[in-house]
PDB file of C-alpha atoms and ligand atoms in Angstrom:
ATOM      1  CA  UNK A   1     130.498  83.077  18.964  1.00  0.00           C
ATOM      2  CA  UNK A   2     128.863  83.019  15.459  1.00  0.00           C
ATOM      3  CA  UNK A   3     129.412  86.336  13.127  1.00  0.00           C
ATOM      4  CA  UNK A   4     125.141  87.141  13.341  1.00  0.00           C
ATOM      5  CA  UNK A   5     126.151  87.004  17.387  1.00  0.00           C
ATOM      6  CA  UNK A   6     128.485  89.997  16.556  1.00  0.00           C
ATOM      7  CA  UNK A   7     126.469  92.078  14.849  1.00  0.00           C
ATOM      8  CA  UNK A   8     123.416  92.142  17.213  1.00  0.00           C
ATOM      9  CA  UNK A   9     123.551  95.312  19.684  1.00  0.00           C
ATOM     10  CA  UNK A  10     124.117  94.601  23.388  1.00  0.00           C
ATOM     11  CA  UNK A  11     120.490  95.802  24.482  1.00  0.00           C
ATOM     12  CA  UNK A  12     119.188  93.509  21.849  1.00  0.00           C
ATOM     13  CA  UNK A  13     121.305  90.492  23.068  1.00  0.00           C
ATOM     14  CA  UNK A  14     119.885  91.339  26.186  1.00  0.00           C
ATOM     15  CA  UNK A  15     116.682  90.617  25.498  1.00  0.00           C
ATOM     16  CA  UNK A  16     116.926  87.432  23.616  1.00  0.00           C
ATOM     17  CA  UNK A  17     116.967  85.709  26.857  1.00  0.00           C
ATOM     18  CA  UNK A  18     113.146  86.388  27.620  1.00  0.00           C
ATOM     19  CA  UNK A  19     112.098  86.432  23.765  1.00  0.00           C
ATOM     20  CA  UNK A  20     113.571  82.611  23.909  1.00  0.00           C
ATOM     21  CA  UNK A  21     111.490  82.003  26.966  1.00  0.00           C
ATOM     22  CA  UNK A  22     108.100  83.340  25.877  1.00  0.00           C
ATOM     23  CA  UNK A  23     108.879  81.733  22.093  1.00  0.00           C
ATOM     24  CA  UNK A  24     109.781  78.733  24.193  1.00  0.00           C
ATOM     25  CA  UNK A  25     106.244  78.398  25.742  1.00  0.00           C
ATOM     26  CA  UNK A  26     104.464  79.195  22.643  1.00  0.00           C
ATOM     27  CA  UNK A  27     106.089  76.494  21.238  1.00  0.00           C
ATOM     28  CA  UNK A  28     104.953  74.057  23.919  1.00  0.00           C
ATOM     29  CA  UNK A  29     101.367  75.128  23.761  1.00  0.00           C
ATOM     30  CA  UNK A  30     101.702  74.162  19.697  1.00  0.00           C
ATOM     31  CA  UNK A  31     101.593  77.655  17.890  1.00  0.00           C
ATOM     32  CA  UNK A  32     103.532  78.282  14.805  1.00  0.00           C
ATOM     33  CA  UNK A  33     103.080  81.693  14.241  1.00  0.00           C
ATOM     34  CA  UNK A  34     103.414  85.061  16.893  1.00  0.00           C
ATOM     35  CA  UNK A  35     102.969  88.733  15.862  1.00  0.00           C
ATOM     36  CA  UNK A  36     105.018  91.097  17.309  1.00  0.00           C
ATOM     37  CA  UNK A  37     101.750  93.208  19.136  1.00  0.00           C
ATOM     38  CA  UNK A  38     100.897  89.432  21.334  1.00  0.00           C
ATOM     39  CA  UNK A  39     104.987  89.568  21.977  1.00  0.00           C
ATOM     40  CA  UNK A  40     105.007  93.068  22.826  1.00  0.00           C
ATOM     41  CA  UNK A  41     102.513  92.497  25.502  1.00  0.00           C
ATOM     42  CA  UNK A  42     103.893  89.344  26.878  1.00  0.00           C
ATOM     43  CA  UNK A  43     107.106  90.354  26.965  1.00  0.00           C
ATOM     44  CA  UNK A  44     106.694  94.181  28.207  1.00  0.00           C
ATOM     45  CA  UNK A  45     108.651  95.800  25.147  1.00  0.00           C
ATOM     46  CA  UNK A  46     107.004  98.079  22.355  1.00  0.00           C
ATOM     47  CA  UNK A  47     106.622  96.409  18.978  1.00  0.00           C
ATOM     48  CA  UNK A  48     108.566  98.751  17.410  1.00  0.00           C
ATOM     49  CA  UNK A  49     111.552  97.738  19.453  1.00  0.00           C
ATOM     50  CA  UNK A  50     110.772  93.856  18.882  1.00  0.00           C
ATOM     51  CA  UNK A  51     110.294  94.370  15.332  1.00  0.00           C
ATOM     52  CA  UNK A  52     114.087  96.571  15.321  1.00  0.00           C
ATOM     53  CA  UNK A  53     115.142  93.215  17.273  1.00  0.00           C
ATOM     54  CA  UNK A  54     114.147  90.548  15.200  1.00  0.00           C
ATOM     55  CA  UNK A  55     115.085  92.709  11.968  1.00  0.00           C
ATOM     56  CA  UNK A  56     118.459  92.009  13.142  1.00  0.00           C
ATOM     57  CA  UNK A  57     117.996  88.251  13.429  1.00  0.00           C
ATOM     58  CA  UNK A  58     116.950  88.192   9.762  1.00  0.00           C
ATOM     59  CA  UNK A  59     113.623  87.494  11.089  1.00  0.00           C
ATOM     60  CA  UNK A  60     111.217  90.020   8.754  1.00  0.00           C
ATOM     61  CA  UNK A  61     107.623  89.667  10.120  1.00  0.00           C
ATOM     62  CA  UNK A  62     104.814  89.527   7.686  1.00  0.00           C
ATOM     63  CA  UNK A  63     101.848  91.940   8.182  1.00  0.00           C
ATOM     64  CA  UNK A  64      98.806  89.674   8.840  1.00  0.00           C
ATOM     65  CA  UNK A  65     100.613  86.381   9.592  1.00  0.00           C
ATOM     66  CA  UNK A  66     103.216  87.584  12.121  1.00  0.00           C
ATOM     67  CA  UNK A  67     106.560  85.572  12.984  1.00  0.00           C
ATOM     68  CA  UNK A  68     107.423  81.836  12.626  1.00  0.00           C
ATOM     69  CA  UNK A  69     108.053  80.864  15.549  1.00  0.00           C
ATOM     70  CA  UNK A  70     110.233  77.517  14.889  1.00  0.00           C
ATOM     71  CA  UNK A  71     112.620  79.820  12.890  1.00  0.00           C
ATOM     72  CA  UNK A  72     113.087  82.403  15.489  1.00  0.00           C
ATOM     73  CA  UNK A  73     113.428  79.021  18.216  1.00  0.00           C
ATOM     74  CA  UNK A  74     116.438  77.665  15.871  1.00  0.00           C
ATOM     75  CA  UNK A  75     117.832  80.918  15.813  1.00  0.00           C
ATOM     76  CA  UNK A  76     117.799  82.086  19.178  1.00  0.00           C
ATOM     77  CA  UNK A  77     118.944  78.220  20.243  1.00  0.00           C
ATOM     78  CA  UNK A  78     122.013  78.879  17.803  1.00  0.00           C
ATOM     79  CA  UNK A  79     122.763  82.264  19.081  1.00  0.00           C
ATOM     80  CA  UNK A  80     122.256  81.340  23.389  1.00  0.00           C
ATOM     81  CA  UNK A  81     124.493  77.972  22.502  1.00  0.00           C
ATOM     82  CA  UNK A  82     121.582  76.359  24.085  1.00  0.00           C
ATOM     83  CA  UNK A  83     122.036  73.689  22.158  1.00  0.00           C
ATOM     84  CA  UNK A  84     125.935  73.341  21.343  1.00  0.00           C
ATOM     85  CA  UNK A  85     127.325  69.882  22.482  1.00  0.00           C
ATOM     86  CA  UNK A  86     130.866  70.302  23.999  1.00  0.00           C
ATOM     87  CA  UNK A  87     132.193  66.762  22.069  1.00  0.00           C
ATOM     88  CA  UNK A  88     134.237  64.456  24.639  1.00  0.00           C
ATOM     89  CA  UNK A  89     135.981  61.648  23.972  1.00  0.00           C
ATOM     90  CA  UNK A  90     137.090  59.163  26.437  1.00  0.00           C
ATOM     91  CA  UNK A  91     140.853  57.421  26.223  1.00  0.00           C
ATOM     92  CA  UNK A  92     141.378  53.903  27.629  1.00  0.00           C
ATOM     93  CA  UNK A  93     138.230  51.703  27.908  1.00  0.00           C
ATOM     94  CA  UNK A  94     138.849  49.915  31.087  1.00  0.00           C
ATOM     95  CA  UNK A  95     136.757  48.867  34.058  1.00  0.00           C
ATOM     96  CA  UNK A  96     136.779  53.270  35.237  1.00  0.00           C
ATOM     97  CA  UNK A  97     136.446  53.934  31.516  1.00  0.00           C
ATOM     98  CA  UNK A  98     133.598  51.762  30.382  1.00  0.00           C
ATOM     99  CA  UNK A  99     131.738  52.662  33.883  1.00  0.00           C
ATOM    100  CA  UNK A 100     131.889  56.500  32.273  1.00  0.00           C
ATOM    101  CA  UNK A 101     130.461  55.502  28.861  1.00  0.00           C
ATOM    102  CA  UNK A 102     127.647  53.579  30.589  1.00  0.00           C
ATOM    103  CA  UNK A 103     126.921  56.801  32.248  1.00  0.00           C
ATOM    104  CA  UNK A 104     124.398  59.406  30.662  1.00  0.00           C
ATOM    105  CA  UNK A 105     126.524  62.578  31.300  1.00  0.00           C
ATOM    106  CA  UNK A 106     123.481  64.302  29.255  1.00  0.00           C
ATOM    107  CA  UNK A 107     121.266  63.826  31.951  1.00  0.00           C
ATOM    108  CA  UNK A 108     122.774  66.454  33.630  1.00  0.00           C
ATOM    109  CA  UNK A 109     124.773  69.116  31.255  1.00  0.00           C
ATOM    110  CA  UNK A 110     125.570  69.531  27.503  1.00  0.00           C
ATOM    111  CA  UNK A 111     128.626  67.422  27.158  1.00  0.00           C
ATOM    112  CA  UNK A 112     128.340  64.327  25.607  1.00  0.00           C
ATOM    113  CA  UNK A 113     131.095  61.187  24.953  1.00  0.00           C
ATOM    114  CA  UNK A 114     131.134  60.560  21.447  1.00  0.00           C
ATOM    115  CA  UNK A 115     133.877  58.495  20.751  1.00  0.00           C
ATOM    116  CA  UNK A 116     136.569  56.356  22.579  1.00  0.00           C
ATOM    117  CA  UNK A 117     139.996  55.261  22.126  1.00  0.00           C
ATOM    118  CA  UNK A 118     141.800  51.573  22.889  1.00  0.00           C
ATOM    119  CA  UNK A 119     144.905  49.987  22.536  1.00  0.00           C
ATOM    120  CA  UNK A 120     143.173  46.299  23.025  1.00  0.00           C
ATOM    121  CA  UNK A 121     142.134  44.598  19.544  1.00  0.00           C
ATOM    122  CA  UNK A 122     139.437  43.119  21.584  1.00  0.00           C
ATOM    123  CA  UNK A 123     137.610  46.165  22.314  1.00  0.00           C
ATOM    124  CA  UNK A 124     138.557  48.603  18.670  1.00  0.00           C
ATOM    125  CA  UNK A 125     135.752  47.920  16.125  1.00  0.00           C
ATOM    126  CA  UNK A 126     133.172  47.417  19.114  1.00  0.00           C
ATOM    127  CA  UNK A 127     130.751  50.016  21.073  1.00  0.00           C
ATOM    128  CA  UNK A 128     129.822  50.627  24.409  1.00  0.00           C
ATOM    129  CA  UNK A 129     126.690  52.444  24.733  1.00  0.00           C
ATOM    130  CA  UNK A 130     127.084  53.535  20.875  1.00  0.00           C
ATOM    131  CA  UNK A 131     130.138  54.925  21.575  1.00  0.00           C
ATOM    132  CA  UNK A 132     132.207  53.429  19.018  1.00  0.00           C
ATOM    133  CA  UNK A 133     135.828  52.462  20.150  1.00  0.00           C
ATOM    134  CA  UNK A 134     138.768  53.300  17.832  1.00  0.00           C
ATOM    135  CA  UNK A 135     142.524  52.479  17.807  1.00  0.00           C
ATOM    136  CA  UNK A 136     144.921  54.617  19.279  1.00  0.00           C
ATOM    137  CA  UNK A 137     146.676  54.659  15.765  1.00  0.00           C
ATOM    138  CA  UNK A 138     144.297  57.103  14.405  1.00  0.00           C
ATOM    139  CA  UNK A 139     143.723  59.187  17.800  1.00  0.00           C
ATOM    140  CA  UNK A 140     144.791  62.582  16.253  1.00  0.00           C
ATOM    141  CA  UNK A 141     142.869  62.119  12.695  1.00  0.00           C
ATOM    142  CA  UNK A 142     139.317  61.423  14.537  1.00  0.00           C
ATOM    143  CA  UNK A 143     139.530  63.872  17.499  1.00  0.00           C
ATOM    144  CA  UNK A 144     140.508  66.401  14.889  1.00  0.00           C
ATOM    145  CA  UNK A 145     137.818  65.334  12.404  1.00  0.00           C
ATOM    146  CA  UNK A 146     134.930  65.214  15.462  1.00  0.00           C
ATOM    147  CA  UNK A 147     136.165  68.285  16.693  1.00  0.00           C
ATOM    148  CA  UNK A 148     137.011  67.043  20.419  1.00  0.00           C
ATOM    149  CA  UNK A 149     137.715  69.802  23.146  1.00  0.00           C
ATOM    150  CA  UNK A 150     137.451  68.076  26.062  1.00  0.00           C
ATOM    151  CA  UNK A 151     139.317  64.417  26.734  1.00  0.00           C
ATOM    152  CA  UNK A 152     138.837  61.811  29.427  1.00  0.00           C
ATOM    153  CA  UNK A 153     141.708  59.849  30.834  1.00  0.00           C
ATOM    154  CA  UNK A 154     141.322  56.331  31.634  1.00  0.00           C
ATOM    155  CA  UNK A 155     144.750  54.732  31.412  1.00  0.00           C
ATOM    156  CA  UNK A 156     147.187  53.191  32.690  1.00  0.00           C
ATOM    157  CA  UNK A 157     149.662  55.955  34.397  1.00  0.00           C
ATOM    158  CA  UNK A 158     152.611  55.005  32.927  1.00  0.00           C
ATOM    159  CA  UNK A 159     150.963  55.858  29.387  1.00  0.00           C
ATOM    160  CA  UNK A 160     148.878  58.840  30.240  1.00  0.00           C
ATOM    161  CA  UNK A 161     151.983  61.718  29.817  1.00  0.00           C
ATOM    162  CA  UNK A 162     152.590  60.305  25.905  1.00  0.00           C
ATOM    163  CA  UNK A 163     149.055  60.398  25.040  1.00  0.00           C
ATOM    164  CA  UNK A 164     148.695  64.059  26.460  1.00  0.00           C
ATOM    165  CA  UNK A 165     151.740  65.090  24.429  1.00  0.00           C
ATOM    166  CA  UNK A 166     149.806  63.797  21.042  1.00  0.00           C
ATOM    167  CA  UNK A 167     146.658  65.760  21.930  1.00  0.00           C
ATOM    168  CA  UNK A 168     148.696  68.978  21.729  1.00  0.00           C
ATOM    169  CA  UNK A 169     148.304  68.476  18.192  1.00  0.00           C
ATOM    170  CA  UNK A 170     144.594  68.461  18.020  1.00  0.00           C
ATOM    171  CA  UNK A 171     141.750  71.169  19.225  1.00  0.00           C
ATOM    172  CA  UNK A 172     141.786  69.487  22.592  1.00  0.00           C
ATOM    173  CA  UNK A 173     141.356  72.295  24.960  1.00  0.00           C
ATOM    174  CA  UNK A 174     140.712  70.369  28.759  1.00  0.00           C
ATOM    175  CA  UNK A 175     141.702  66.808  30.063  1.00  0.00           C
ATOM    176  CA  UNK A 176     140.017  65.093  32.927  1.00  0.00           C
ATOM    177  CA  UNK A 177     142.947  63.340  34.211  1.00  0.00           C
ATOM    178  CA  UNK A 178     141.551  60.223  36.299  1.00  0.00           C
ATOM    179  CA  UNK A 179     145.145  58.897  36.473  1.00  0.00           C
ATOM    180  CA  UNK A 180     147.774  58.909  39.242  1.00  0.00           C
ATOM    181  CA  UNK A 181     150.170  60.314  37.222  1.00  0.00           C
ATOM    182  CA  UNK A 182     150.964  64.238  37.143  1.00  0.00           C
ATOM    183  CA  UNK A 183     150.713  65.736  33.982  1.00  0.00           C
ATOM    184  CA  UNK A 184     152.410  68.449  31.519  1.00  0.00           C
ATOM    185  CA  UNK A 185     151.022  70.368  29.244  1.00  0.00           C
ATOM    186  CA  UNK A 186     151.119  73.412  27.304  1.00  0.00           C
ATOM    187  CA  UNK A 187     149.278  76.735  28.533  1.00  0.00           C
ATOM    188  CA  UNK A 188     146.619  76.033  25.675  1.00  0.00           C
ATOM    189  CA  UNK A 189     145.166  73.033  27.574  1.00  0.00           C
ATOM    190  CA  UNK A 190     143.809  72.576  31.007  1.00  0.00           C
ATOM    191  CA  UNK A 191     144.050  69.599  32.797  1.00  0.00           C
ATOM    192  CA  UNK A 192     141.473  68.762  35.800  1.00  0.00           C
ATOM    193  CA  UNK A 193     143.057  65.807  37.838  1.00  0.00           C
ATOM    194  CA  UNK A 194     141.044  63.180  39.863  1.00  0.00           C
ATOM    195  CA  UNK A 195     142.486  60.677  41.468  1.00  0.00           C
ATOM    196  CA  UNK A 196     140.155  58.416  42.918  1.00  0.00           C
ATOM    197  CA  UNK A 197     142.314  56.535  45.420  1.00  0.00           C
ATOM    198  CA  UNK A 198     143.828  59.919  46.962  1.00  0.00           C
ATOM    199  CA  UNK A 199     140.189  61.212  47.013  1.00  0.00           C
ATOM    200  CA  UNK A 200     139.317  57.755  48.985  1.00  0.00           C
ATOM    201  CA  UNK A 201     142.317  57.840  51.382  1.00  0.00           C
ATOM    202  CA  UNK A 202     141.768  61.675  52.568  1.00  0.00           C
ATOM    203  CA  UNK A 203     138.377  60.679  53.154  1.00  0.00           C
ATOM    204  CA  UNK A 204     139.875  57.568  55.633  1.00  0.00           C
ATOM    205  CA  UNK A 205     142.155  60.357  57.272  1.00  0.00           C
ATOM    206  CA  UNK A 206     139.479  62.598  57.754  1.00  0.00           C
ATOM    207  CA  UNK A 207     137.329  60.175  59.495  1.00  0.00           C
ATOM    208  CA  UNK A 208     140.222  58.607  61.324  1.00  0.00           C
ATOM    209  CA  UNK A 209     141.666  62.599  63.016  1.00  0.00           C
ATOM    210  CA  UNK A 210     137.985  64.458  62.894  1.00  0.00           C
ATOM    211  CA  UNK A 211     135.167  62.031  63.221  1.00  0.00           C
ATOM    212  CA  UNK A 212     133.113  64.600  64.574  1.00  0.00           C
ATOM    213  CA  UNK A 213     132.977  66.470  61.471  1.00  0.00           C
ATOM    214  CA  UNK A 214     134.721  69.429  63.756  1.00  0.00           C
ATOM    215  CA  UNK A 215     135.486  72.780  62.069  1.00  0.00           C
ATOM    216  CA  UNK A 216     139.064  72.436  60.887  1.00  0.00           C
ATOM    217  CA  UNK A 217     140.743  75.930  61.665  1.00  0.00           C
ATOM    218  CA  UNK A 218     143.246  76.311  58.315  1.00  0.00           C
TER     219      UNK A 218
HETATM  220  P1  ATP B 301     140.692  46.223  32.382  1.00  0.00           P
HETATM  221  O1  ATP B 301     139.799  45.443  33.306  1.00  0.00           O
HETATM  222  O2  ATP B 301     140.140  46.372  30.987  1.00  0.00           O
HETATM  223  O3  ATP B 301     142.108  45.745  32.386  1.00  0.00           O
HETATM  224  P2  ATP B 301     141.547  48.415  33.999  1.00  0.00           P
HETATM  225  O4  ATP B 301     140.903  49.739  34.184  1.00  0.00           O
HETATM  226  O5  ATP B 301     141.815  47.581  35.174  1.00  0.00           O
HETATM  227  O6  ATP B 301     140.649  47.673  32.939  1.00  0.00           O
HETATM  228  P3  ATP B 301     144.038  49.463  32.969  1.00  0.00           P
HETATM  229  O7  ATP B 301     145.272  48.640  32.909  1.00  0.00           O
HETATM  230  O8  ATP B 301     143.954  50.592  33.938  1.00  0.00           O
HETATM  231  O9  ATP B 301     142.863  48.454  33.115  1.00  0.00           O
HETATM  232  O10 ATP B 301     143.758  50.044  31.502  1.00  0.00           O
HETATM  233  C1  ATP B 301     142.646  50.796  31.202  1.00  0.00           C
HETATM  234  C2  ATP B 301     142.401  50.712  29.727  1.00  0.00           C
HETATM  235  O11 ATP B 301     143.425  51.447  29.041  1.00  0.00           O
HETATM  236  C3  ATP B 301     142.429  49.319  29.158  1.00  0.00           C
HETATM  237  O12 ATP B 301     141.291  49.117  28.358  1.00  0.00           O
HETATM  238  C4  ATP B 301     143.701  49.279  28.314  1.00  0.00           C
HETATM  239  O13 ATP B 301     143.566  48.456  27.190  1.00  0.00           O
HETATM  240  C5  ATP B 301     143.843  50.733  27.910  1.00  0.00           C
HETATM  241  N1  ATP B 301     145.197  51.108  27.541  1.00  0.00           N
HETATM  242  C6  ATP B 301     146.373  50.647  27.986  1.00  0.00           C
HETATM  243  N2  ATP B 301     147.423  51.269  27.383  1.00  0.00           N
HETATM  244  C7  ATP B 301     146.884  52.168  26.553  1.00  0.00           C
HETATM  245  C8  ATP B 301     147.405  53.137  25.630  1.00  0.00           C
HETATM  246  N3  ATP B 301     148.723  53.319  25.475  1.00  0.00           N
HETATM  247  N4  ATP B 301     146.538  53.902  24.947  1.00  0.00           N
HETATM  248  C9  ATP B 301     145.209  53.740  25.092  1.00  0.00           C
HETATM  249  N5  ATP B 301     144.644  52.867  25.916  1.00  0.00           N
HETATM  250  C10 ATP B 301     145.468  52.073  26.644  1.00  0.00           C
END
């Protein structure tokens, strides 16, 4: 949370939700400017209490030309983290791994792959979907440098538990462990394991004991 977050009152916060809406449509409909007596009446709150509001966002209204509403848009994007990127990076470009930077995990949420890590000379140096592939030798100096919270796991198991223990030096925060292999880690990171073959084969059991899709009593 950023230190102008902190300082905004909680009824205020509360209502930057539906000033980022209405400022969000204005936007759209391509005007710049909005005074705080055409917000008051879209958004059902007194112009004294918007102008209180956006006093806080640094936001000073002029009389006669009203708010801008692009600044007010960056701000309240900033402030809702509408817009922060959580920055993955994926280890292990094999046939799983290269299948997940083909994929456009934007499509769907704010998390985006933005770099990947190799022990084969064949693939450092190159890209996959612009995201450049880098050699495991300089692992900790990039994801600290890119600011990587969240790491994919792509390799081989026998490899996976030494590679977690170098991200405890970094600002890694979550692993998605696609790996067989079980792994430990410190109480600052969380690990979300899985395994696509034990997915598979409890899917095969399922079918093979309850192909009716019964209810399963616990
Ligand atoms: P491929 O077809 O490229 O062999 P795969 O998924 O069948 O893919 P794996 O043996 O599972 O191959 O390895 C996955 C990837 O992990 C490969 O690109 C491999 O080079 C890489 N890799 C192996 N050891 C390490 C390591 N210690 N650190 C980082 N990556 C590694």
């Amino acid at each position: 949370m950023s230190n102008e977050t902190m300082k905004i009152p909680q009824a205020t916060a509360k209502r930057l939700p539906l000033y980022y809406r209405f400022l969000q449509n204005l936007h759209s409909s391509g005007k710049q400017r909005v005074s705080s007596a055409e917000l008051s009446e879209a958004v059902k709150v007194d112009s004294a209490t918007i102008r209180r509001d956006f006093s806080y966002f640094g936001a000073l209204g002029k009389k006669g030309y009203g708010y801008n509403v692009n600044y007010l848009l960056t701000f309240f994007r900033r402030t809702l983290d509408q817009d922060e990127l959580t920055k993955v990076a994926l280890i292990g470009v094999g046939n799983l791994g290269t299948a997940f930077l083909h994929y456009n995990f934007l499509k769907n949420n704010n998390t985006k792959i933005e770099l990947a890590f190799d022990v084969d000379q064949d693939k450092i140096g190159t890209s996959i979907s612009d995201v450049p592939i880098y050699s495991m030798d300089d692992l900790e100096k990039y994801l600290i440098e890119e600011e990587v919270q969240v790491v994919i796991l792509t390799v081989p198991a026998p490899v996976a538990q030494m590679i977690t223990d170098r991200l405890v030096n970094t600002n890694v925060k979550g692993i998605l462990n696609f790996t067989p292999a079980r792994l430990n880690v410190p109480s600052s990171i969380r690990v979300h394991h899985i395994d696509l073959a034990v997915e598979l084969q409890s899917l095969v059991y399922f079918l093979k004991h309850y192909p009716t899709n019964e209810v399963i009593e616990e």
